[in-house]
Amino acid sequence: MLPQVVRRSLLLALPFQAGALVVALVLSAAGLPAQMLLTVLLVLSMWAPAAAELVFRTTLPRAFQLHYVIFITLGPYAGSALNVYVAIADWDTLIHFDSGVMLAWLGMLWVRRMEERVNAPFPAWFALAVIQLTAMAFAAAWEICEFASDRLIGTVAQGGLDDTMADIMAGTMGGLFAIALLLILGRPRSLAPASLLRAAHRAPAAETPRRIDG
């Protein structure tokens, strides 16, 4: 039997998965653009947080998981599978900005888990570098995935060099925005490493990493 935290993560993604399949089927039946193969792949990808929890025997904060499934729904699914990237010119840029925020959160979570493991905060400059470089590295990797998707599946995610560079810059700016929110407001506390929190914000965030039992 799957651990309870993994089951909760699977259930969190389920409404988004069902909605994506229903919308794609309805549009396809009506003769409107909808890429069913890509939709199925993206629906399965919404279980990535649950898979990570199961494989690494840890838990991911609900804020991060919810951000992830919303990103998949509004980005690759709506943008590529439903061709919103073509219908709305700036949609791609907005999605890449949001991806920078989400990936900076991932960098924060990694730094936080490492600090909890060694029971000591890292230097602030190191934590900031890891968080920002996580957003930038994944922004570049995402462009490679978009290029491969356009060539192999027939999506329309990329629009040339200018588009690629604009997307990487948007992801970079999203990472900087997430860092600014963390330094100014101490948010999100469930992901924030102690090394980057003000003293007033540290107590609520100082919790040991939870592991899966069973």
mmCIF file with all atom_site columns, N, CA and C in Angstrom, residues 122-174:
data_model
loop_
_atom_site.group_PDB
_atom_site.id
_atom_site.type_symbol
_atom_site.label_atom_id
_atom_site.label_alt_id
_atom_site.label_comp_id
_atom_site.label_asym_id
_atom_site.label_entity_id
_atom_site.label_seq_id
_atom_site.pdbx_PDB_ins_code
_atom_site.Cartn_x
_atom_site.Cartn_y
_atom_site.Cartn_z
_atom_site.occupancy
_atom_site.B_iso_or_equiv
_atom_site.pdbx_formal_charge
_atom_site.auth_seq_id
_atom_site.auth_comp_id
_atom_site.auth_asym_id
_atom_site.auth_atom_id
_atom_site.pdbx_PDB_model_num
ATOM 1   N N  . PHE A 1 122 ? 23.662 27.430 5.749   1.00 0.00 ? 122 PHE A N  1
ATOM 2   C CA . PHE A 1 122 ? 24.739 27.720 4.810   1.00 0.00 ? 122 PHE A CA 1
ATOM 3   C C  . PHE A 1 122 ? 24.985 29.229 4.761   1.00 0.00 ? 122 PHE A C  1
ATOM 4   N N  . PRO A 1 123 ? 26.118 29.660 4.216   1.00 0.00 ? 123 PRO A N  1
ATOM 5   C CA . PRO A 1 123 ? 26.305 31.096 3.988   1.00 0.00 ? 123 PRO A CA 1
ATOM 6   C C  . PRO A 1 123 ? 25.202 31.629 3.073   1.00 0.00 ? 123 PRO A C  1
ATOM 7   N N  . ALA A 1 124 ? 24.740 32.832 3.357   1.00 0.00 ? 124 ALA A N  1
ATOM 8   C CA . ALA A 1 124 ? 23.633 33.393 2.583   1.00 0.00 ? 124 ALA A CA 1
ATOM 9   C C  . ALA A 1 124 ? 23.968 33.485 1.101   1.00 0.00 ? 124 ALA A C  1
ATOM 10  N N  . TRP A 1 125 ? 25.211 33.846 0.779   1.00 0.00 ? 125 TRP A N  1
ATOM 11  C CA . TRP A 1 125 ? 25.584 33.990 -0.628  1.00 0.00 ? 125 TRP A CA 1
ATOM 12  C C  . TRP A 1 125 ? 25.482 32.653 -1.357  1.00 0.00 ? 125 TRP A C  1
ATOM 13  N N  . PHE A 1 126 ? 25.841 31.560 -0.655  1.00 0.00 ? 126 PHE A N  1
ATOM 14  C CA . PHE A 1 126 ? 25.768 30.242 -1.277  1.00 0.00 ? 126 PHE A CA 1
ATOM 15  C C  . PHE A 1 126 ? 24.315 29.847 -1.528  1.00 0.00 ? 126 PHE A C  1
ATOM 16  N N  . ALA A 1 127 ? 23.452 30.071 -0.533  1.00 0.00 ? 127 ALA A N  1
ATOM 17  C CA . ALA A 1 127 ? 22.038 29.741 -0.690  1.00 0.00 ? 127 ALA A CA 1
ATOM 18  C C  . ALA A 1 127 ? 21.418 30.533 -1.837  1.00 0.00 ? 127 ALA A C  1
ATOM 19  N N  . LEU A 1 128 ? 21.716 31.826 -1.912  1.00 0.00 ? 128 LEU A N  1
ATOM 20  C CA . LEU A 1 128 ? 21.180 32.663 -2.988  1.00 0.00 ? 128 LEU A CA 1
ATOM 21  C C  . LEU A 1 128 ? 21.668 32.185 -4.351  1.00 0.00 ? 128 LEU A C  1
ATOM 22  N N  . ALA A 1 129 ? 22.939 31.821 -4.437  1.00 0.00 ? 129 ALA A N  1
ATOM 23  C CA . ALA A 1 129 ? 23.493 31.353 -5.708  1.00 0.00 ? 129 ALA A CA 1
ATOM 24  C C  . ALA A 1 129 ? 22.822 30.064 -6.158  1.00 0.00 ? 129 ALA A C  1
ATOM 25  N N  . VAL A 1 130 ? 22.636 29.127 -5.235  1.00 0.00 ? 130 VAL A N  1
ATOM 26  C CA . VAL A 1 130 ? 21.991 27.857 -5.585  1.00 0.00 ? 130 VAL A CA 1
ATOM 27  C C  . VAL A 1 130 ? 20.562 28.093 -6.073  1.00 0.00 ? 130 VAL A C  1
ATOM 28  N N  . ILE A 1 131 ? 19.826 28.937 -5.372  1.00 0.00 ? 131 ILE A N  1
ATOM 29  C CA . ILE A 1 131 ? 18.429 29.201 -5.732  1.00 0.00 ? 131 ILE A CA 1
ATOM 30  C C  . ILE A 1 131 ? 18.334 29.835 -7.114  1.00 0.00 ? 131 ILE A C  1
ATOM 31  N N  . GLN A 1 132 ? 19.137 30.874 -7.355  1.00 0.00 ? 132 GLN A N  1
ATOM 32  C CA . GLN A 1 132 ? 19.055 31.563 -8.638  1.00 0.00 ? 132 GLN A CA 1
ATOM 33  C C  . GLN A 1 132 ? 19.576 30.701 -9.783  1.00 0.00 ? 132 GLN A C  1
ATOM 34  N N  . LEU A 1 133 ? 20.659 29.980 -9.547  1.00 0.00 ? 133 LEU A N  1
ATOM 35  C CA . LEU A 1 133 ? 21.206 29.121 -10.598 1.00 0.00 ? 133 LEU A CA 1
ATOM 36  C C  . LEU A 1 133 ? 20.280 27.955 -10.912 1.00 0.00 ? 133 LEU A C  1
ATOM 37  N N  . THR A 1 134 ? 19.510 27.500 -9.930  1.00 0.00 ? 134 THR A N  1
ATOM 38  C CA . THR A 1 134 ? 18.515 26.461 -10.204 1.00 0.00 ? 134 THR A CA 1
ATOM 39  C C  . THR A 1 134 ? 17.489 26.960 -11.207 1.00 0.00 ? 134 THR A C  1
ATOM 40  N N  . ALA A 1 135 ? 16.985 28.173 -10.992 1.00 0.00 ? 135 ALA A N  1
ATOM 41  C CA . ALA A 1 135 ? 16.014 28.750 -11.923 1.00 0.00 ? 135 ALA A CA 1
ATOM 42  C C  . ALA A 1 135 ? 16.620 28.941 -13.304 1.00 0.00 ? 135 ALA A C  1
ATOM 43  N N  . MET A 1 136 ? 17.840 29.434 -13.375 1.00 0.00 ? 136 MET A N  1
ATOM 44  C CA . MET A 1 136 ? 18.475 29.704 -14.663 1.00 0.00 ? 136 MET A CA 1
ATOM 45  C C  . MET A 1 136 ? 18.814 28.413 -15.409 1.00 0.00 ? 136 MET A C  1
ATOM 46  N N  . ALA A 1 137 ? 19.324 27.418 -14.692 1.00 0.00 ? 137 ALA A N  1
ATOM 47  C CA . ALA A 1 137 ? 19.701 26.162 -15.334 1.00 0.00 ? 137 ALA A CA 1
ATOM 48  C C  . ALA A 1 137 ? 18.485 25.443 -15.898 1.00 0.00 ? 137 ALA A C  1
ATOM 49  N N  . PHE A 1 138 ? 17.404 25.401 -15.124 1.00 0.00 ? 138 PHE A N  1
ATOM 50  C CA . PHE A 1 138 ? 16.205 24.739 -15.610 1.00 0.00 ? 138 PHE A CA 1
ATOM 51  C C  . PHE A 1 138 ? 15.542 25.531 -16.726 1.00 0.00 ? 138 PHE A C  1
ATOM 52  N N  . ALA A 1 139 ? 15.694 26.860 -16.718 1.00 0.00 ? 139 ALA A N  1
ATOM 53  C CA . ALA A 1 139 ? 15.153 27.667 -17.817 1.00 0.00 ? 139 ALA A CA 1
ATOM 54  C C  . ALA A 1 139 ? 15.820 27.275 -19.130 1.00 0.00 ? 139 ALA A C  1
ATOM 55  N N  . ALA A 1 140 ? 17.130 27.070 -19.096 1.00 0.00 ? 140 ALA A N  1
ATOM 56  C CA . ALA A 1 140 ? 17.843 26.632 -20.297 1.00 0.00 ? 140 ALA A CA 1
ATOM 57  C C  . ALA A 1 140 ? 17.453 25.205 -20.679 1.00 0.00 ? 140 ALA A C  1
ATOM 58  N N  . ALA A 1 141 ? 17.352 24.328 -19.678 1.00 0.00 ? 141 ALA A N  1
ATOM 59  C CA . ALA A 1 141 ? 16.968 22.943 -19.954 1.00 0.00 ? 141 ALA A CA 1
ATOM 60  C C  . ALA A 1 141 ? 15.562 22.863 -20.537 1.00 0.00 ? 141 ALA A C  1
ATOM 61  N N  . TRP A 1 142 ? 14.669 23.757 -20.047 1.00 0.00 ? 142 TRP A N  1
ATOM 62  C CA . TRP A 1 142 ? 13.298 23.757 -20.557 1.00 0.00 ? 142 TRP A CA 1
ATOM 63  C C  . TRP A 1 142 ? 13.266 24.108 -22.036 1.00 0.00 ? 142 TRP A C  1
ATOM 64  N N  . GLU A 1 143 ? 14.139 25.020 -22.468 1.00 0.00 ? 143 GLU A N  1
ATOM 65  C CA . GLU A 1 143 ? 14.192 25.380 -23.885 1.00 0.00 ? 143 GLU A CA 1
ATOM 66  C C  . GLU A 1 143 ? 14.623 24.193 -24.735 1.00 0.00 ? 143 GLU A C  1
ATOM 67  N N  . ILE A 1 144 ? 15.529 23.379 -24.208 1.00 0.00 ? 144 ILE A N  1
ATOM 68  C CA . ILE A 1 144 ? 15.925 22.166 -24.920 1.00 0.00 ? 144 ILE A CA 1
ATOM 69  C C  . ILE A 1 144 ? 14.736 21.216 -25.046 1.00 0.00 ? 144 ILE A C  1
ATOM 70  N N  . CYS A 1 145 ? 13.956 21.093 -23.970 1.00 0.00 ? 145 CYS A N  1
ATOM 71  C CA . CYS A 1 145 ? 12.766 20.234 -24.004 1.00 0.00 ? 145 CYS A CA 1
ATOM 72  C C  . CYS A 1 145 ? 11.738 20.760 -25.002 1.00 0.00 ? 145 CYS A C  1
ATOM 73  N N  . GLU A 1 146 ? 11.550 22.080 -25.042 1.00 0.00 ? 146 GLU A N  1
ATOM 74  C CA . GLU A 1 146 ? 10.609 22.661 -26.001 1.00 0.00 ? 146 GLU A CA 1
ATOM 75  C C  . GLU A 1 146 ? 11.065 22.399 -27.431 1.00 0.00 ? 146 GLU A C  1
ATOM 76  N N  . PHE A 1 147 ? 12.351 22.540 -27.686 1.00 0.00 ? 147 PHE A N  1
ATOM 77  C CA . PHE A 1 147 ? 12.892 22.278 -29.019 1.00 0.00 ? 147 PHE A CA 1
ATOM 78  C C  . PHE A 1 147 ? 12.636 20.828 -29.423 1.00 0.00 ? 147 PHE A C  1
ATOM 79  N N  . ALA A 1 148 ? 12.922 19.901 -28.493 1.00 0.00 ? 148 ALA A N  1
ATOM 80  C CA . ALA A 1 148 ? 12.700 18.484 -28.778 1.00 0.00 ? 148 ALA A CA 1
ATOM 81  C C  . ALA A 1 148 ? 11.222 18.189 -28.985 1.00 0.00 ? 148 ALA A C  1
ATOM 82  N N  . SER A 1 149 ? 10.362 18.817 -28.172 1.00 0.00 ? 149 SER A N  1
ATOM 83  C CA . SER A 1 149 ? 8.921  18.597 -28.302 1.00 0.00 ? 149 SER A CA 1
ATOM 84  C C  . SER A 1 149 ? 8.404  19.089 -29.647 1.00 0.00 ? 149 SER A C  1
ATOM 85  N N  . ASP A 1 150 ? 8.870  20.261 -30.075 1.00 0.00 ? 150 ASP A N  1
ATOM 86  C CA . ASP A 1 150 ? 8.443  20.789 -31.375 1.00 0.00 ? 150 ASP A CA 1
ATOM 87  C C  . ASP A 1 150 ? 8.846  19.857 -32.507 1.00 0.00 ? 150 ASP A C  1
ATOM 88  N N  . ARG A 1 151 ? 10.037 19.279 -32.398 1.00 0.00 ? 151 ARG A N  1
ATOM 89  C CA . ARG A 1 151 ? 10.528 18.418 -33.479 1.00 0.00 ? 151 ARG A CA 1
ATOM 90  C C  . ARG A 1 151 ? 9.903  17.023 -33.450 1.00 0.00 ? 151 ARG A C  1
ATOM 91  N N  . LEU A 1 152 ? 9.703  16.479 -32.256 1.00 0.00 ? 152 LEU A N  1
ATOM 92  C CA . LEU A 1 152 ? 9.272  15.085 -32.141 1.00 0.00 ? 152 LEU A CA 1
ATOM 93  C C  . LEU A 1 152 ? 7.761  14.910 -32.065 1.00 0.00 ? 152 LEU A C  1
ATOM 94  N N  . ILE A 1 153 ? 7.073  15.857 -31.406 1.00 0.00 ? 153 ILE A N  1
ATOM 95  C CA . ILE A 1 153 ? 5.628  15.708 -31.194 1.00 0.00 ? 153 ILE A CA 1
ATOM 96  C C  . ILE A 1 153 ? 4.824  16.667 -32.058 1.00 0.00 ? 153 ILE A C  1
ATOM 97  N N  . GLY A 1 154 ? 5.461  17.732 -32.535 1.00 0.00 ? 154 GLY A N  1
ATOM 98  C CA . GLY A 1 154 ? 4.752  18.684 -33.381 1.00 0.00 ? 154 GLY A CA 1
ATOM 99  C C  . GLY A 1 154 ? 4.138  19.842 -32.642 1.00 0.00 ? 154 GLY A C  1
ATOM 100 N N  . THR A 1 155 ? 4.631  20.138 -31.427 1.00 0.00 ? 155 THR A N  1
ATOM 101 C CA . THR A 1 155 ? 4.122  21.292 -30.692 1.00 0.00 ? 155 THR A CA 1
ATOM 102 C C  . THR A 1 155 ? 4.669  22.576 -31.320 1.00 0.00 ? 155 THR A C  1
ATOM 103 N N  . VAL A 1 156 ? 4.187  23.711 -30.810 1.00 0.00 ? 156 VAL A N  1
ATOM 104 C CA . VAL A 1 156 ? 4.606  25.012 -31.354 1.00 0.00 ? 156 VAL A CA 1
ATOM 105 C C  . VAL A 1 156 ? 5.100  25.889 -30.203 1.00 0.00 ? 156 VAL A C  1
ATOM 106 N N  . ALA A 1 157 ? 5.982  25.352 -29.381 1.00 0.00 ? 157 ALA A N  1
ATOM 107 C CA . ALA A 1 157 ? 6.417  26.047 -28.176 1.00 0.00 ? 157 ALA A CA 1
ATOM 108 C C  . ALA A 1 157 ? 7.474  27.107 -28.453 1.00 0.00 ? 157 ALA A C  1
ATOM 109 N N  . GLN A 1 158 ? 8.287  26.927 -29.498 1.00 0.00 ? 158 GLN A N  1
ATOM 110 C CA . GLN A 1 158 ? 9.376  27.858 -29.755 1.00 0.00 ? 158 GLN A CA 1
ATOM 111 C C  . GLN A 1 158 ? 9.124  28.697 -30.999 1.00 0.00 ? 158 GLN A C  1
ATOM 112 N N  . GLY A 1 159 ? 9.741  29.901 -31.001 1.00 0.00 ? 159 GLY A N  1
ATOM 113 C CA . GLY A 1 159 ? 9.569  30.806 -32.135 1.00 0.00 ? 159 GLY A CA 1
ATOM 114 C C  . GLY A 1 159 ? 10.860 31.451 -32.571 1.00 0.00 ? 159 GLY A C  1
ATOM 115 N N  . GLY A 1 160 ? 11.984 30.740 -32.460 1.00 0.00 ? 160 GLY A N  1
ATOM 116 C CA . GLY A 1 160 ? 13.253 31.290 -32.899 1.00 0.00 ? 160 GLY A CA 1
ATOM 117 C C  . GLY A 1 160 ? 14.142 31.711 -31.748 1.00 0.00 ? 160 GLY A C  1
ATOM 118 N N  . LEU A 1 161 ? 15.322 32.240 -32.100 1.00 0.00 ? 161 LEU A N  1
ATOM 119 C CA . LEU A 1 161 ? 16.322 32.596 -31.099 1.00 0.00 ? 161 LEU A CA 1
ATOM 120 C C  . LEU A 1 161 ? 15.833 33.679 -30.149 1.00 0.00 ? 161 LEU A C  1
ATOM 121 N N  . ASP A 1 162 ? 15.180 34.713 -30.688 1.00 0.00 ? 162 ASP A N  1
ATOM 122 C CA . ASP A 1 162 ? 14.689 35.794 -29.827 1.00 0.00 ? 162 ASP A CA 1
ATOM 123 C C  . ASP A 1 162 ? 13.714 35.260 -28.790 1.00 0.00 ? 162 ASP A C  1
ATOM 124 N N  . ASP A 1 163 ? 12.843 34.350 -29.222 1.00 0.00 ? 163 ASP A N  1
ATOM 125 C CA . ASP A 1 163 ? 11.872 33.753 -28.301 1.00 0.00 ? 163 ASP A CA 1
ATOM 126 C C  . ASP A 1 163 ? 12.578 32.929 -27.231 1.00 0.00 ? 163 ASP A C  1
ATOM 127 N N  . THR A 1 164 ? 13.578 32.162 -27.644 1.00 0.00 ? 164 THR A N  1
ATOM 128 C CA . THR A 1 164 ? 14.316 31.331 -26.694 1.00 0.00 ? 164 THR A CA 1
ATOM 129 C C  . THR A 1 164 ? 15.003 32.174 -25.630 1.00 0.00 ? 164 THR A C  1
ATOM 130 N N  . MET A 1 165 ? 15.687 33.236 -26.060 1.00 0.00 ? 165 MET A N  1
ATOM 131 C CA . MET A 1 165 ? 16.392 34.085 -25.102 1.00 0.00 ? 165 MET A CA 1
ATOM 132 C C  . MET A 1 165 ? 15.415 34.833 -24.194 1.00 0.00 ? 165 MET A C  1
ATOM 133 N N  . ALA A 1 166 ? 14.282 35.268 -24.753 1.00 0.00 ? 166 ALA A N  1
ATOM 134 C CA . ALA A 1 166 ? 13.273 35.944 -23.931 1.00 0.00 ? 166 ALA A CA 1
ATOM 135 C C  . ALA A 1 166 ? 12.739 35.006 -22.858 1.00 0.00 ? 166 ALA A C  1
ATOM 136 N N  . ASP A 1 167 ? 12.563 33.730 -23.214 1.00 0.00 ? 167 ASP A N  1
ATOM 137 C CA . ASP A 1 167 ? 12.070 32.754 -22.243 1.00 0.00 ? 167 ASP A CA 1
ATOM 138 C C  . ASP A 1 167 ? 13.080 32.526 -21.119 1.00 0.00 ? 167 ASP A C  1
ATOM 139 N N  . ILE A 1 168 ? 14.361 32.409 -21.474 1.00 0.00 ? 168 ILE A N  1
ATOM 140 C CA . ILE A 1 168 ? 15.388 32.213 -20.453 1.00 0.00 ? 168 ILE A CA 1
ATOM 141 C C  . ILE A 1 168 ? 15.468 33.427 -19.538 1.00 0.00 ? 168 ILE A C  1
ATOM 142 N N  . MET A 1 169 ? 15.366 34.624 -20.121 1.00 0.00 ? 169 MET A N  1
ATOM 143 C CA . MET A 1 169 ? 15.392 35.839 -19.308 1.00 0.00 ? 169 MET A CA 1
ATOM 144 C C  . MET A 1 169 ? 14.171 35.922 -18.398 1.00 0.00 ? 169 MET A C  1
ATOM 145 N N  . ALA A 1 170 ? 13.004 35.492 -18.910 1.00 0.00 ? 170 ALA A N  1
ATOM 146 C CA . ALA A 1 170 ? 11.793 35.505 -18.088 1.00 0.00 ? 170 ALA A CA 1
ATOM 147 C C  . ALA A 1 170 ? 11.943 34.557 -16.906 1.00 0.00 ? 170 ALA A C  1
ATOM 148 N N  . GLY A 1 171 ? 12.504 33.366 -17.150 1.00 0.00 ? 171 GLY A N  1
ATOM 149 C CA . GLY A 1 171 ? 12.740 32.431 -16.058 1.00 0.00 ? 171 GLY A CA 1
ATOM 150 C C  . GLY A 1 171 ? 13.719 32.977 -15.033 1.00 0.00 ? 171 GLY A C  1
ATOM 151 N N  . THR A 1 172 ? 14.746 33.669 -15.520 1.00 0.00 ? 172 THR A N  1
ATOM 152 C CA . THR A 1 172 ? 15.722 34.287 -14.623 1.00 0.00 ? 172 THR A CA 1
ATOM 153 C C  . THR A 1 172 ? 15.066 35.354 -13.755 1.00 0.00 ? 172 THR A C  1
ATOM 154 N N  . MET A 1 173 ? 14.222 36.182 -14.370 1.00 0.00 ? 173 MET A N  1
ATOM 155 C CA . MET A 1 173 ? 13.523 37.224 -13.619 1.00 0.00 ? 173 MET A CA 1
ATOM 156 C C  . MET A 1 173 ? 12.552 36.615 -12.611 1.00 0.00 ? 173 MET A C  1
ATOM 157 N N  . GLY A 1 174 ? 11.920 35.501 -12.979 1.00 0.00 ? 174 GLY A N  1
ATOM 158 C CA . GLY A 1 174 ? 11.046 34.819 -12.031 1.00 0.00 ? 174 GLY A CA 1
ATOM 159 C C  . GLY A 1 174 ? 11.804 34.342 -10.809 1.00 0.00 ? 174 GLY A C  1
#
